mmCIF file of C-alpha atoms and ligand atoms in Angstrom:
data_model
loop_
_atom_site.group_PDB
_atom_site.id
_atom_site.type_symbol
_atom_site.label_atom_id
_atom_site.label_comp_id
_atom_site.label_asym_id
_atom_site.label_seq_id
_atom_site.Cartn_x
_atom_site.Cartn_y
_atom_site.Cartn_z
ATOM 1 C CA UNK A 1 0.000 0.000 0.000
ATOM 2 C CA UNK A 2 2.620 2.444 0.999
ATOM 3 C CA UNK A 3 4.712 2.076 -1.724
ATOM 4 C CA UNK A 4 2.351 1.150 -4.803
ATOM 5 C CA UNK A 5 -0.369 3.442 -3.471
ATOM 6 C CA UNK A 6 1.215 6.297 -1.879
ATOM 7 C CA UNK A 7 5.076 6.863 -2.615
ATOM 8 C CA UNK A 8 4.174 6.596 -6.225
ATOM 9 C CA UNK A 9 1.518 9.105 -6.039
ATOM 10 C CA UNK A 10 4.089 11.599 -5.065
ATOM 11 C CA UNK A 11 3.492 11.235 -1.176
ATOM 12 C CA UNK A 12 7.124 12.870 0.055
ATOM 13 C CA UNK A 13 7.008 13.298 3.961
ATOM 14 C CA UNK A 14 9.155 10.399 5.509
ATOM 15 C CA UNK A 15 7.208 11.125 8.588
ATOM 16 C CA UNK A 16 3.924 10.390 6.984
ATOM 17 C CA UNK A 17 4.917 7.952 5.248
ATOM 18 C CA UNK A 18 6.117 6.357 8.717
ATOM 19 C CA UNK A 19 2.969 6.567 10.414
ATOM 20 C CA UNK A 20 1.583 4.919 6.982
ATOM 21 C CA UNK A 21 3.474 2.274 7.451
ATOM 22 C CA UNK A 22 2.905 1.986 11.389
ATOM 23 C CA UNK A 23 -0.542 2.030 11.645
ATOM 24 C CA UNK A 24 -2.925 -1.553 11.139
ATOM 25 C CA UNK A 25 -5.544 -0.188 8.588
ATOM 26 C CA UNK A 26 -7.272 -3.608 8.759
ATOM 27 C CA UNK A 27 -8.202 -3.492 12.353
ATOM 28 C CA UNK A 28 -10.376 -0.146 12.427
ATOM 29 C CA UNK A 29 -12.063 -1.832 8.875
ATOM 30 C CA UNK A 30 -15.393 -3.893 9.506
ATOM 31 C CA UNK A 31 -14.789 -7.931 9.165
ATOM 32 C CA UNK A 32 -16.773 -8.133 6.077
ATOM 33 C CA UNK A 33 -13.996 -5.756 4.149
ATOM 34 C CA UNK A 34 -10.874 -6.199 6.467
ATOM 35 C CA UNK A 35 -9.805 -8.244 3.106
ATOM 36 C CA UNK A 36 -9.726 -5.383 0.907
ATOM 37 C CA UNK A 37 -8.717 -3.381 3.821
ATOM 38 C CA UNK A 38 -4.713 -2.073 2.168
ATOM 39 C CA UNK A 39 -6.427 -2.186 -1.589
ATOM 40 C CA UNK A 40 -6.702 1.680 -2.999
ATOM 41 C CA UNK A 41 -10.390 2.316 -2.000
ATOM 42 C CA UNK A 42 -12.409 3.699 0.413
ATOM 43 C CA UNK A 43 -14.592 1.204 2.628
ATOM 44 C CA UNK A 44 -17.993 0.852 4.165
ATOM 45 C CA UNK A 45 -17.739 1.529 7.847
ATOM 46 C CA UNK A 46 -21.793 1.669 9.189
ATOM 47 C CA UNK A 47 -24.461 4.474 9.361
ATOM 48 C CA UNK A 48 -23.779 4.799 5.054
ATOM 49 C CA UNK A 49 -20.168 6.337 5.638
ATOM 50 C CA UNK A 50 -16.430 5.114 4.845
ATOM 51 C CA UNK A 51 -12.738 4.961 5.971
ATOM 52 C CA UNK A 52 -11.695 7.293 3.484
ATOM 53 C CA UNK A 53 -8.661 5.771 0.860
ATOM 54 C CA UNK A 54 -4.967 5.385 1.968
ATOM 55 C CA UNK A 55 -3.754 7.989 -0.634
ATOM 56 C CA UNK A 56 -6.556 10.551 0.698
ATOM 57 C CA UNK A 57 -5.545 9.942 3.966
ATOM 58 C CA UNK A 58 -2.138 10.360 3.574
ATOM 59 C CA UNK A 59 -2.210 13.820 1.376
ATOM 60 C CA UNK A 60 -4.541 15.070 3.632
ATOM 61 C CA UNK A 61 -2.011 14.591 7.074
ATOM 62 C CA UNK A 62 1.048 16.110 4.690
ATOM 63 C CA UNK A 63 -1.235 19.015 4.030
ATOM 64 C CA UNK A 64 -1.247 19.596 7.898
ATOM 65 C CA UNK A 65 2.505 19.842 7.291
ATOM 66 C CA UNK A 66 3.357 18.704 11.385
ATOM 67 C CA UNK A 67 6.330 18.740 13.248
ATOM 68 C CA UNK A 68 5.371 16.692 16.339
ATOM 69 C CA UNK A 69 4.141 19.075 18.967
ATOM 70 C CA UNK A 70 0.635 20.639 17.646
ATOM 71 C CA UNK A 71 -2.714 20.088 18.882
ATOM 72 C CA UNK A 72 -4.959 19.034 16.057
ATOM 73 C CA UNK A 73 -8.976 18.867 15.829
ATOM 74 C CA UNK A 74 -10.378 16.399 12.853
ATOM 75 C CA UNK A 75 -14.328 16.807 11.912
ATOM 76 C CA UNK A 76 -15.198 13.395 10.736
ATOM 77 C CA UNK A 77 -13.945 10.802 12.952
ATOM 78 C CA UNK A 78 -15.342 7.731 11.080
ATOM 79 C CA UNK A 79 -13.718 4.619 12.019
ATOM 80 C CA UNK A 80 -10.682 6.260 14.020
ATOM 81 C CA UNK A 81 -7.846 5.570 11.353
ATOM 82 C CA UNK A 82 -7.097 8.856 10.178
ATOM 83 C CA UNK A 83 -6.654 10.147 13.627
ATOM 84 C CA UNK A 84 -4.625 8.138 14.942
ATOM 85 C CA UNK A 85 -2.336 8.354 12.021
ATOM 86 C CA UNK A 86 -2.310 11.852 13.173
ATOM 87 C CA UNK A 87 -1.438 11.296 16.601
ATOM 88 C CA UNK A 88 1.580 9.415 15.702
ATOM 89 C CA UNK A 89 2.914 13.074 14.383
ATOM 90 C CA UNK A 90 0.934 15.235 16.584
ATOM 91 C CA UNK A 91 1.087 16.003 20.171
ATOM 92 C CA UNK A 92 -2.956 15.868 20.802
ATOM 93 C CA UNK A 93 -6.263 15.096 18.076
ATOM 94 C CA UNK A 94 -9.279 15.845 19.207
ATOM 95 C CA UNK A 95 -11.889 14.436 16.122
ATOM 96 C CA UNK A 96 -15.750 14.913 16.373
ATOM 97 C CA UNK A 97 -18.169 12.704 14.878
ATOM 98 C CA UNK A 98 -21.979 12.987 14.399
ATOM 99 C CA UNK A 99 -22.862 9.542 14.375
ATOM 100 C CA UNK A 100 -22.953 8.761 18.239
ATOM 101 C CA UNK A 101 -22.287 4.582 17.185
ATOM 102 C CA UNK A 102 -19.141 5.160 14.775
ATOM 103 C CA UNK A 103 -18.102 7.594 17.412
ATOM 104 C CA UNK A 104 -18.168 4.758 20.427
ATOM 105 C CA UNK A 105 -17.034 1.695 18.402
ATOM 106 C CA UNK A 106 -13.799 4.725 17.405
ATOM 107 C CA UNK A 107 -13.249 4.858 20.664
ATOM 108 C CA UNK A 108 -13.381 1.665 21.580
ATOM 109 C CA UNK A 109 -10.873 0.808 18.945
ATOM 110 C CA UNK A 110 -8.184 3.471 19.720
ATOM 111 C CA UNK A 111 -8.322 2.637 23.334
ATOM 112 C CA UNK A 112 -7.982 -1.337 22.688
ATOM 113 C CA UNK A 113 -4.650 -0.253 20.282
ATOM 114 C CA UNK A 114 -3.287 2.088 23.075
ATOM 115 C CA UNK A 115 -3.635 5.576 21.426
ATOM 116 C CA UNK A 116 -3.573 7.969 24.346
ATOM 117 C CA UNK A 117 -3.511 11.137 22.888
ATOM 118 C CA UNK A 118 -6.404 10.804 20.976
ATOM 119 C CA UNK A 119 -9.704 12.361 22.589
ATOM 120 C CA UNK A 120 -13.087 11.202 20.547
ATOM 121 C CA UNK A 121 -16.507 13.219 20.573
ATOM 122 C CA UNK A 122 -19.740 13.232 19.618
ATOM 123 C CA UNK A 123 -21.016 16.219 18.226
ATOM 124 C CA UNK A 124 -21.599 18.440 15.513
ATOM 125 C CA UNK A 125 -17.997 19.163 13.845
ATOM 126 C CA UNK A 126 -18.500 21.864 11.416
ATOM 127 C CA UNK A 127 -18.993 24.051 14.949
ATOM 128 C CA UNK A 128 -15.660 22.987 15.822
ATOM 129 C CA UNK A 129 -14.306 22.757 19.675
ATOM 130 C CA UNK A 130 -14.124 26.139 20.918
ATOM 131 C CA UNK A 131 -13.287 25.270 24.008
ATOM 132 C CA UNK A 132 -9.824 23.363 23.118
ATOM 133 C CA UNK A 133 -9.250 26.250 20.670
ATOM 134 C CA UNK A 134 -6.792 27.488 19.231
ATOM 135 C CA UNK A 135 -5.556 24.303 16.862
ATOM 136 C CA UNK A 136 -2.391 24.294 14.749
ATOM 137 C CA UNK A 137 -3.821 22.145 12.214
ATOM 138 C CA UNK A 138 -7.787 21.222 11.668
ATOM 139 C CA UNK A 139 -8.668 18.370 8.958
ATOM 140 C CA UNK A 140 -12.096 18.002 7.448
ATOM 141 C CA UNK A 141 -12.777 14.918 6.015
ATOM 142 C CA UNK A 142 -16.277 15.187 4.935
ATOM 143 C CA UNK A 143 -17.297 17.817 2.119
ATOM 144 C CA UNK A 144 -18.153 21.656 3.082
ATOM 145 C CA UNK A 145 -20.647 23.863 1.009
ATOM 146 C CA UNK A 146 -18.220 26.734 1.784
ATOM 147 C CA UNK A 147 -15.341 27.130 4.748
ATOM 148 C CA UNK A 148 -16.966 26.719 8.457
ATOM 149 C CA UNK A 149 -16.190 30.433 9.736
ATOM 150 C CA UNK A 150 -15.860 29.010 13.153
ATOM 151 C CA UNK A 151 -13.103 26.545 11.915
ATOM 152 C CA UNK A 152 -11.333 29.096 11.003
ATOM 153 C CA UNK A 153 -11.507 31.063 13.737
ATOM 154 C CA UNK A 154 -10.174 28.209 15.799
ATOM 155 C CA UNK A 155 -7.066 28.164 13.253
ATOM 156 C CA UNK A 156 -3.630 29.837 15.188
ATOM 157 C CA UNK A 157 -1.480 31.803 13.127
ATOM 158 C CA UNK A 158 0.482 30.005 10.731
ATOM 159 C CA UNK A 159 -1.850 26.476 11.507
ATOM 160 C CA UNK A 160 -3.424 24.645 8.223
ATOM 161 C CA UNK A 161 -6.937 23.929 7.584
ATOM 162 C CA UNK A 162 -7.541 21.178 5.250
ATOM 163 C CA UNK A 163 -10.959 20.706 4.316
ATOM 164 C CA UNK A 164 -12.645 19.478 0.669
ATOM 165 C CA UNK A 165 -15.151 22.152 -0.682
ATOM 166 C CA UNK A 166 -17.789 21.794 -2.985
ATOM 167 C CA UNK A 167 -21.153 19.723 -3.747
ATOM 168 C CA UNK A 168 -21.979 16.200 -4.866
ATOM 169 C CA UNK A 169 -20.699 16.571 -8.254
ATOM 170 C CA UNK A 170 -17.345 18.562 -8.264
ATOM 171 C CA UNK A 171 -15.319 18.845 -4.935
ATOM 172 C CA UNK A 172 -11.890 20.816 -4.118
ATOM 173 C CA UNK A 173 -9.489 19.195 -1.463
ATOM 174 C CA UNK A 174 -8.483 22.901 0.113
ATOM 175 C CA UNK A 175 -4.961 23.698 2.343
ATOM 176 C CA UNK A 176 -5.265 26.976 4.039
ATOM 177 C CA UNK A 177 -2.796 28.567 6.131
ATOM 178 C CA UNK A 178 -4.044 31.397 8.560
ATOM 179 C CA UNK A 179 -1.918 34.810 8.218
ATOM 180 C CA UNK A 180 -2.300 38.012 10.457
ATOM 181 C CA UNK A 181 -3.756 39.232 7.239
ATOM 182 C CA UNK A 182 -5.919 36.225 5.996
ATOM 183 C CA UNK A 183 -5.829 32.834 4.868
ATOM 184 C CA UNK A 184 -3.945 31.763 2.210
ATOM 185 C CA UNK A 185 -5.922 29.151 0.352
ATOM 186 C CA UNK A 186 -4.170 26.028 -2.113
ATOM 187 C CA UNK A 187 -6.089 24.085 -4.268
ATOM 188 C CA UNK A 188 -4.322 20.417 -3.764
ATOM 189 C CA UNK A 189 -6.786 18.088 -6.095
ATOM 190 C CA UNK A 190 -10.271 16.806 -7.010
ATOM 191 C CA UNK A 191 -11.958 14.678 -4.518
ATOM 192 C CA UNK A 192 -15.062 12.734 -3.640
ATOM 193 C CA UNK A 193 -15.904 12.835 0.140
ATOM 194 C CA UNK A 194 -19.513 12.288 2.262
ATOM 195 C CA UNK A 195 -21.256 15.689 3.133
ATOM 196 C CA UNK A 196 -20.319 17.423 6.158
ATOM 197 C CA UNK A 197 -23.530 17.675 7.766
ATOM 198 C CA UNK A 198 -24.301 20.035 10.223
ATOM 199 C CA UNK A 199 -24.717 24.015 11.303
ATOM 200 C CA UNK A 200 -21.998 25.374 9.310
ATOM 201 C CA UNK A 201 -22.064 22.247 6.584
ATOM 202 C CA UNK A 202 -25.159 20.742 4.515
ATOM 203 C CA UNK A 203 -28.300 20.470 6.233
ATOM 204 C CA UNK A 204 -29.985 17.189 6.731
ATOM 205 C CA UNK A 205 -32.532 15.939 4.146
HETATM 206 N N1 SAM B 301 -11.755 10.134 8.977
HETATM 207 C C1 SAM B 301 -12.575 8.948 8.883
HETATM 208 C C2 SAM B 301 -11.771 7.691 9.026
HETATM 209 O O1 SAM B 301 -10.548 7.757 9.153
HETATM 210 O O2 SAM B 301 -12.401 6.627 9.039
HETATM 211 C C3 SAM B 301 -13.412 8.907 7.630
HETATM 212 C C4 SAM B 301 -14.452 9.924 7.658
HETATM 213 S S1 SAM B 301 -15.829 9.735 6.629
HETATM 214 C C5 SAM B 301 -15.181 9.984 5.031
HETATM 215 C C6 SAM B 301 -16.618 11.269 7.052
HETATM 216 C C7 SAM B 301 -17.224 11.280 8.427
HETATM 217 O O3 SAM B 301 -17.650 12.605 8.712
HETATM 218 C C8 SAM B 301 -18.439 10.390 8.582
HETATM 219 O O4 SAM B 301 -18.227 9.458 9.596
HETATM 220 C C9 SAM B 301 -19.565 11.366 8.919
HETATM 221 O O5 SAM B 301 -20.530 10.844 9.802
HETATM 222 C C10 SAM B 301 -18.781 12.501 9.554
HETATM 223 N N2 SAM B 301 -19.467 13.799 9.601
HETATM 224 C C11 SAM B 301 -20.208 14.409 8.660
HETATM 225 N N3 SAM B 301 -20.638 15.611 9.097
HETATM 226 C C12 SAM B 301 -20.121 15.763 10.362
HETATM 227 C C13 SAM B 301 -20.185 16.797 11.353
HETATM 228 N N4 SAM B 301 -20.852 17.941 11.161
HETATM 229 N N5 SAM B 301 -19.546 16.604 12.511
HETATM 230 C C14 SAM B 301 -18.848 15.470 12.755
HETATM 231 N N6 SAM B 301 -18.761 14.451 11.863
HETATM 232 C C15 SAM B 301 -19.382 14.604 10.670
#
């Protein structure tokens, strides 16, 4: 996976590439898929969502361009996996999810592997987490009609948001880096992600 999937995609940061490497993708994967759980796909994980695909995974963490001691908030906890790929380069993830059972079985599986910097919620993401505020890096990894205001008010100066934007038929995978006098906004490729549902996301049909 790493090297077919990801180092030949252009994926450059050793240390992501490490935590890549390090981290079981087959264990936060349902039974029924834990086969296909290293092919170059995203998977079924319950309540109609997925583990998104290595290679989206991994672009997204080198977007968030970590050192080793930021505090980082993910909306869009899913199954776990791309948080606690974070946490192996980060010094503390906080990750919301809305679905109160993917959030709890998350949990459950980051505990039973021993990641103890990893704190899971339930909760509406596109709000953010004030209260833990400010983050050096925030990922999104469900689509955004536009970018959450309040996200990017919880941003520091100099942190990275890295969020897709966009609608069911054409999305954006955005990196933003918050200056004194703005954001500075990258587009870093096309993408197909699950809506962000919530205040500052889609609404719920
Ligand atoms: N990062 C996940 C992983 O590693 O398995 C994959 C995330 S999946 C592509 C997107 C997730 O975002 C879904 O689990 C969905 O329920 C969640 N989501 C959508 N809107 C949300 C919101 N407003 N707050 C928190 N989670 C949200």
């Amino acid at each position: 996976m790493v090297q077919y999937q990801l180092v030949s995609r252009g994926i450059r940061d050793e240390r992501v590439i490490w935590a890549m490497s390090e981290v079981p993708r087959h264990l936060f994967v349902p039974e029924l898929y834990r086969h296909a759980a290293y092919e170059d796909c995203p998977l079924p994980i319950g309540e109609g969502q997925t583990i998104s695909q290595p290679y989206m995974v991994a672009i997204m963490t080198q977007c968030l361009e970590l050192k080793g001691g930021e505090q980082v908030l993910e909306i869009g906890a899913g199954s776990g996996y791309q948080a606690a790929i974070v946490s192996k380069l980060a010094s503390r993830v906080y990750t919301i999810e809305r679905h109160a059972a993917l959030a709890t079985k998350a949990k459950g599986v980051l505990k039973q592997m021993g990641y103890d910097n990893i704190t899971v919620i339930t909760g509406d993401g596109s709000l953010g987490l004030p209260e833990k505020s400010p983050f050096h890096g925030i990922i999104v990894t469900a689509c955004a009609p536009h970018v959450p205001r309040c996200l990017a008010d919880q941003l520091e100066i100099g942190g990275r948001l890295v969020i897709p934007i966009g609608n069911p038929y054409h999305q954006v995978l955005h990196q933003m880096v918050k200056r004194e006098k703005g954001i500075e906004d990258r587009n870093v490729l096309e993408c197909a992600f699950v809506p962000l549902i919530g205040e500052e996301g889609w609404k719920e049909e």
